[in-house]
Amino acid sequence: MIARQDRSTRETRISLELTHPGTGLFQVDMEPSFLTHMLEALVLHGGMDLHGSAQGDLHVDMHHLTEDLGIVMGRCLLEIWPASPRVRYGHAVIPMDEALVRCAVDLSMRPGAFTSGELPRGSCGGFDGELVLEFARALSNEARITMHLDVLKGVNLHHTVEACFKAMGRALRQALAPAEGTMSTKGAM
């Protein structure tokens, strides 16, 4: 299934097309950055394809672009996941050298992003570590999913952030798998 969403503000201009299932193809016209690298990892490990463009006020910092990408990707996911029965739950534990991150998701129609543990302080290529949580919160709220993102260990910021994005992708890949019927005793999500 293909979902398309746009968002244009005074701070960002984003137009995305998300395909699920996909092959991990990432073709988004945006300034190469650590954020680009992280989105590529999420898409690859999530079994999706992502096309489009994303520009933001990077002269300020990466906050607006990161949050708005989460919003737009979340809206795309909300078009996709309720369209057919899904496994609903997914989880992943990702090691990256000394870093260890766990992510669990529930395609529930009950949005929320819950975190534990601490990311190492600092930034990678202008990407502040705290932006991981902004992205996860925006994605979860707009996709109407519950997400738990737990940093179990981490010293190197690059490794820890990358483990977060890969864990989100892997957990979403599991949850988005097709299912036989609605995975709820209520009979509806």
PDB file of N, CA and C in Angstrom, residues 33-39 58 61-63 65-67 69 119-136 157-158 161-162 164-165 168:
ATOM      1  N   SER A  33      22.593  14.445   5.900  1.00  0.00           N
ATOM      2  CA  SER A  33      22.866  14.743   7.298  1.00  0.00           C
ATOM      3  C   SER A  33      22.787  13.451   8.101  1.00  0.00           C
ATOM      4  N   PHE A  34      23.074  13.554   9.380  1.00  0.00           N
ATOM      5  CA  PHE A  34      22.922  12.412  10.269  1.00  0.00           C
ATOM      6  C   PHE A  34      21.463  11.968  10.302  1.00  0.00           C
ATOM      7  N   LEU A  35      20.525  12.921  10.244  1.00  0.00           N
ATOM      8  CA  LEU A  35      19.095  12.591  10.208  1.00  0.00           C
ATOM      9  C   LEU A  35      18.768  11.756   8.972  1.00  0.00           C
ATOM     10  N   THR A  36      19.329  12.112   7.830  1.00  0.00           N
ATOM     11  CA  THR A  36      19.120  11.333   6.604  1.00  0.00           C
ATOM     12  C   THR A  36      19.566   9.885   6.817  1.00  0.00           C
ATOM     13  N   HIS A  37      20.736   9.736   7.409  1.00  0.00           N
ATOM     14  CA  HIS A  37      21.289   8.407   7.698  1.00  0.00           C
ATOM     15  C   HIS A  37      20.347   7.611   8.610  1.00  0.00           C
ATOM     16  N   MET A  38      19.772   8.280   9.611  1.00  0.00           N
ATOM     17  CA  MET A  38      18.876   7.601  10.557  1.00  0.00           C
ATOM     18  C   MET A  38      17.557   7.200   9.885  1.00  0.00           C
ATOM     19  N   LEU A  39      17.007   8.069   9.045  1.00  0.00           N
ATOM     20  CA  LEU A  39      15.768   7.727   8.333  1.00  0.00           C
ATOM     21  C   LEU A  39      15.989   6.563   7.383  1.00  0.00           C
ATOM     22  N   LEU A  58      17.323  24.482   8.603  1.00  0.00           N
ATOM     23  CA  LEU A  58      18.517  23.911   9.227  1.00  0.00           C
ATOM     24  C   LEU A  58      19.484  24.980   9.701  1.00  0.00           C
ATOM     25  N   ASP A  61      18.329  24.918  13.491  1.00  0.00           N
ATOM     26  CA  ASP A  61      18.844  23.626  13.942  1.00  0.00           C
ATOM     27  C   ASP A  61      17.996  22.545  13.290  1.00  0.00           C
ATOM     28  N   MET A  62      18.120  21.306  13.735  1.00  0.00           N
ATOM     29  CA  MET A  62      17.416  20.204  13.085  1.00  0.00           C
ATOM     30  C   MET A  62      16.085  19.859  13.748  1.00  0.00           C
ATOM     31  N   HIS A  63      15.706  20.599  14.784  1.00  0.00           N
ATOM     32  CA  HIS A  63      14.510  20.264  15.550  1.00  0.00           C
ATOM     33  C   HIS A  63      13.241  20.251  14.696  1.00  0.00           C
ATOM     34  N   LEU A  65      12.695  20.131  11.433  1.00  0.00           N
ATOM     35  CA  LEU A  65      12.672  19.132  10.365  1.00  0.00           C
ATOM     36  C   LEU A  65      12.487  17.728  10.944  1.00  0.00           C
ATOM     37  N   THR A  66      13.167  17.430  12.039  1.00  0.00           N
ATOM     38  CA  THR A  66      13.060  16.114  12.652  1.00  0.00           C
ATOM     39  C   THR A  66      11.634  15.850  13.135  1.00  0.00           C
ATOM     40  N   GLU A  67      11.075  16.788  13.867  1.00  0.00           N
ATOM     41  CA  GLU A  67       9.714  16.617  14.386  1.00  0.00           C
ATOM     42  C   GLU A  67       8.700  16.519  13.250  1.00  0.00           C
ATOM     43  N   LEU A  69       9.188  15.566  10.153  1.00  0.00           N
ATOM     44  CA  LEU A  69       9.334  14.282   9.460  1.00  0.00           C
ATOM     45  C   LEU A  69       8.620  13.185  10.232  1.00  0.00           C
ATOM     46  N   LEU A 119      19.871   8.900  26.711  1.00  0.00           N
ATOM     47  CA  LEU A 119      20.800   8.990  25.593  1.00  0.00           C
ATOM     48  C   LEU A 119      22.030   9.762  26.056  1.00  0.00           C
ATOM     49  N   PRO A 120      23.208   9.387  25.557  1.00  0.00           N
ATOM     50  CA  PRO A 120      24.387  10.201  25.859  1.00  0.00           C
ATOM     51  C   PRO A 120      24.161  11.644  25.396  1.00  0.00           C
ATOM     52  N   ARG A 121      24.690  12.581  26.092  1.00  0.00           N
ATOM     53  CA  ARG A 121      24.531  14.000  25.729  1.00  0.00           C
ATOM     54  C   ARG A 121      25.398  14.317  24.520  1.00  0.00           C
ATOM     55  N   GLY A 122      24.942  15.318  23.740  1.00  0.00           N
ATOM     56  CA  GLY A 122      25.733  15.792  22.625  1.00  0.00           C
ATOM     57  C   GLY A 122      24.967  15.758  21.325  1.00  0.00           C
ATOM     58  N   SER A 123      25.726  15.907  20.238  1.00  0.00           N
ATOM     59  CA  SER A 123      25.112  15.896  18.909  1.00  0.00           C
ATOM     60  C   SER A 123      26.033  15.179  17.933  1.00  0.00           C
ATOM     61  N   CYS A 124      25.414  14.688  16.865  1.00  0.00           N
ATOM     62  CA  CYS A 124      26.129  14.035  15.760  1.00  0.00           C
ATOM     63  C   CYS A 124      25.796  14.806  14.502  1.00  0.00           C
ATOM     64  N   GLY A 125      26.773  15.452  13.925  1.00  0.00           N
ATOM     65  CA  GLY A 125      26.528  16.183  12.686  1.00  0.00           C
ATOM     66  C   GLY A 125      25.405  17.195  12.816  1.00  0.00           C
ATOM     67  N   GLY A 126      25.302  17.857  13.951  1.00  0.00           N
ATOM     68  CA  GLY A 126      24.258  18.855  14.162  1.00  0.00           C
ATOM     69  C   GLY A 126      22.934  18.274  14.633  1.00  0.00           C
ATOM     70  N   PHE A 127      22.864  16.965  14.801  1.00  0.00           N
ATOM     71  CA  PHE A 127      21.645  16.298  15.262  1.00  0.00           C
ATOM     72  C   PHE A 127      21.776  16.052  16.760  1.00  0.00           C
ATOM     73  N   ASP A 128      20.997  16.800  17.558  1.00  0.00           N
ATOM     74  CA  ASP A 128      21.026  16.638  19.012  1.00  0.00           C
ATOM     75  C   ASP A 128      20.367  15.324  19.392  1.00  0.00           C
ATOM     76  N   GLY A 129      20.974  14.603  20.327  1.00  0.00           N
ATOM     77  CA  GLY A 129      20.444  13.319  20.755  1.00  0.00           C
ATOM     78  C   GLY A 129      19.001  13.379  21.221  1.00  0.00           C
ATOM     79  N   GLU A 130      18.606  14.482  21.844  1.00  0.00           N
ATOM     80  CA  GLU A 130      17.230  14.614  22.344  1.00  0.00           C
ATOM     81  C   GLU A 130      16.193  14.600  21.224  1.00  0.00           C
ATOM     82  N   LEU A 131      16.615  14.802  19.984  1.00  0.00           N
ATOM     83  CA  LEU A 131      15.676  14.812  18.861  1.00  0.00           C
ATOM     84  C   LEU A 131      15.121  13.426  18.550  1.00  0.00           C
ATOM     85  N   VAL A 132      15.793  12.377  18.999  1.00  0.00           N
ATOM     86  CA  VAL A 132      15.258  11.024  18.826  1.00  0.00           C
ATOM     87  C   VAL A 132      13.880  10.949  19.469  1.00  0.00           C
ATOM     88  N   LEU A 133      13.755  11.483  20.663  1.00  0.00           N
ATOM     89  CA  LEU A 133      12.483  11.431  21.383  1.00  0.00           C
ATOM     90  C   LEU A 133      11.432  12.299  20.716  1.00  0.00           C
ATOM     91  N   GLU A 134      11.834  13.434  20.155  1.00  0.00           N
ATOM     92  CA  GLU A 134      10.890  14.288  19.426  1.00  0.00           C
ATOM     93  C   GLU A 134      10.349  13.555  18.203  1.00  0.00           C
ATOM     94  N   PHE A 135      11.222  12.872  17.481  1.00  0.00           N
ATOM     95  CA  PHE A 135      10.791  12.111  16.309  1.00  0.00           C
ATOM     96  C   PHE A 135       9.843  10.987  16.728  1.00  0.00           C
ATOM     97  N   ALA A 136      10.226  10.218  17.756  1.00  0.00           N
ATOM     98  CA  ALA A 136       9.399   9.091  18.208  1.00  0.00           C
ATOM     99  C   ALA A 136       8.031   9.570  18.680  1.00  0.00           C
ATOM    100  N   LEU A 157      27.067   8.407  21.387  1.00  0.00           N
ATOM    101  CA  LEU A 157      25.783   8.935  20.931  1.00  0.00           C
ATOM    102  C   LEU A 157      25.399   8.392  19.561  1.00  0.00           C
ATOM    103  N   HIS A 158      26.334   8.348  18.638  1.00  0.00           N
ATOM    104  CA  HIS A 158      26.040   7.853  17.296  1.00  0.00           C
ATOM    105  C   HIS A 158      25.479   6.429  17.373  1.00  0.00           C
ATOM    106  N   VAL A 161      21.857   6.436  19.120  1.00  0.00           N
ATOM    107  CA  VAL A 161      20.795   6.992  18.268  1.00  0.00           C
ATOM    108  C   VAL A 161      20.489   6.043  17.119  1.00  0.00           C
ATOM    109  N   GLU A 162      21.520   5.514  16.496  1.00  0.00           N
ATOM    110  CA  GLU A 162      21.307   4.598  15.382  1.00  0.00           C
ATOM    111  C   GLU A 162      20.566   3.344  15.844  1.00  0.00           C
ATOM    112  N   CYS A 164      18.427   3.249  18.202  1.00  0.00           N
ATOM    113  CA  CYS A 164      17.033   3.680  18.398  1.00  0.00           C
ATOM    114  C   CYS A 164      16.252   3.623  17.087  1.00  0.00           C
ATOM    115  N   PHE A 165      16.793   4.192  16.029  1.00  0.00           N
ATOM    116  CA  PHE A 165      16.079   4.223  14.752  1.00  0.00           C
ATOM    117  C   PHE A 165      15.939   2.826  14.152  1.00  0.00           C
ATOM    118  N   MET A 168      13.207   1.054  16.143  1.00  0.00           N
ATOM    119  CA  MET A 168      11.874   1.505  15.716  1.00  0.00           C
ATOM    120  C   MET A 168      11.479   0.814  14.421  1.00  0.00           C
TER     121      MET A 168
END
